[in-house]
């Protein structure tokens, strides 16, 4: 009977660990997506400003 509980707790721990890893990976992926989107937007804005300032000259 004791082995059953040990296996049960081990399975629960493994499930919690894999869920934690999945959470970390998804957080890292979304952070990378946000950073790349921000950088792309920042570059586009800089190009717009550069174009506008050149057009004024």
Tab-separated table of C-alpha atoms in Angstrom:
chain	number	residue	atom	x	y	z
A	1	UNK	CA	0.000	0.000	0.000
A	2	UNK	CA	2.853	2.357	0.773
A	3	UNK	CA	4.358	1.887	-2.698
A	4	UNK	CA	1.111	2.994	-4.282
A	5	UNK	CA	1.214	6.304	-2.459
A	6	UNK	CA	4.895	6.810	-3.263
A	7	UNK	CA	4.199	6.290	-6.963
A	8	UNK	CA	1.203	8.593	-6.772
A	9	UNK	CA	3.200	11.397	-5.183
A	10	UNK	CA	6.054	10.878	-7.629
A	11	UNK	CA	3.606	11.129	-10.541
A	12	UNK	CA	2.119	14.308	-9.076
A	13	UNK	CA	5.589	15.813	-8.611
A	14	UNK	CA	6.580	14.923	-12.169
A	15	UNK	CA	3.368	16.459	-13.515
A	16	UNK	CA	3.949	19.635	-11.505
A	17	UNK	CA	7.547	19.856	-12.742
A	18	UNK	CA	6.578	19.457	-16.390
A	19	UNK	CA	3.799	22.020	-15.974
A	20	UNK	CA	6.310	24.423	-14.394
A	21	UNK	CA	8.728	23.879	-17.281
A	22	UNK	CA	5.938	24.453	-19.791
A	23	UNK	CA	5.016	27.689	-18.016
A	24	UNK	CA	8.641	28.883	-18.078
A	25	UNK	CA	9.006	28.056	-21.768
A	26	UNK	CA	5.763	29.802	-22.692
A	27	UNK	CA	6.743	32.869	-20.642
A	28	UNK	CA	10.141	33.003	-22.331
A	29	UNK	CA	8.546	32.648	-25.767
A	30	UNK	CA	6.005	35.391	-25.156
A	31	UNK	CA	8.725	37.680	-23.771
A	32	UNK	CA	10.821	37.071	-26.896
A	33	UNK	CA	7.805	37.772	-29.122
A	34	UNK	CA	7.090	41.036	-27.269
A	35	UNK	CA	10.721	42.123	-27.478
A	36	UNK	CA	10.942	41.409	-31.211
A	37	UNK	CA	7.647	43.197	-31.843
A	38	UNK	CA	8.852	46.185	-29.815
A	39	UNK	CA	12.165	46.292	-31.674
A	40	UNK	CA	10.434	46.030	-35.051
A	41	UNK	CA	8.020	48.818	-34.102
A	42	UNK	CA	10.859	50.944	-32.751
A	43	UNK	CA	12.831	50.538	-35.979
A	44	UNK	CA	9.782	51.420	-38.086
A	45	UNK	CA	9.163	54.557	-36.011
A	46	UNK	CA	12.810	55.622	-36.341
A	47	UNK	CA	12.639	55.154	-40.118
A	48	UNK	CA	9.455	57.236	-40.253
A	49	UNK	CA	11.124	60.027	-38.267
A	50	UNK	CA	14.199	59.857	-40.503
A	51	UNK	CA	12.002	60.030	-43.612
A	52	UNK	CA	10.013	62.958	-42.212
A	53	UNK	CA	13.127	64.929	-41.259
A	54	UNK	CA	14.703	64.321	-44.679
A	55	UNK	CA	11.490	65.411	-46.391
A	56	UNK	CA	11.514	68.700	-44.448
A	57	UNK	CA	15.087	69.588	-45.468
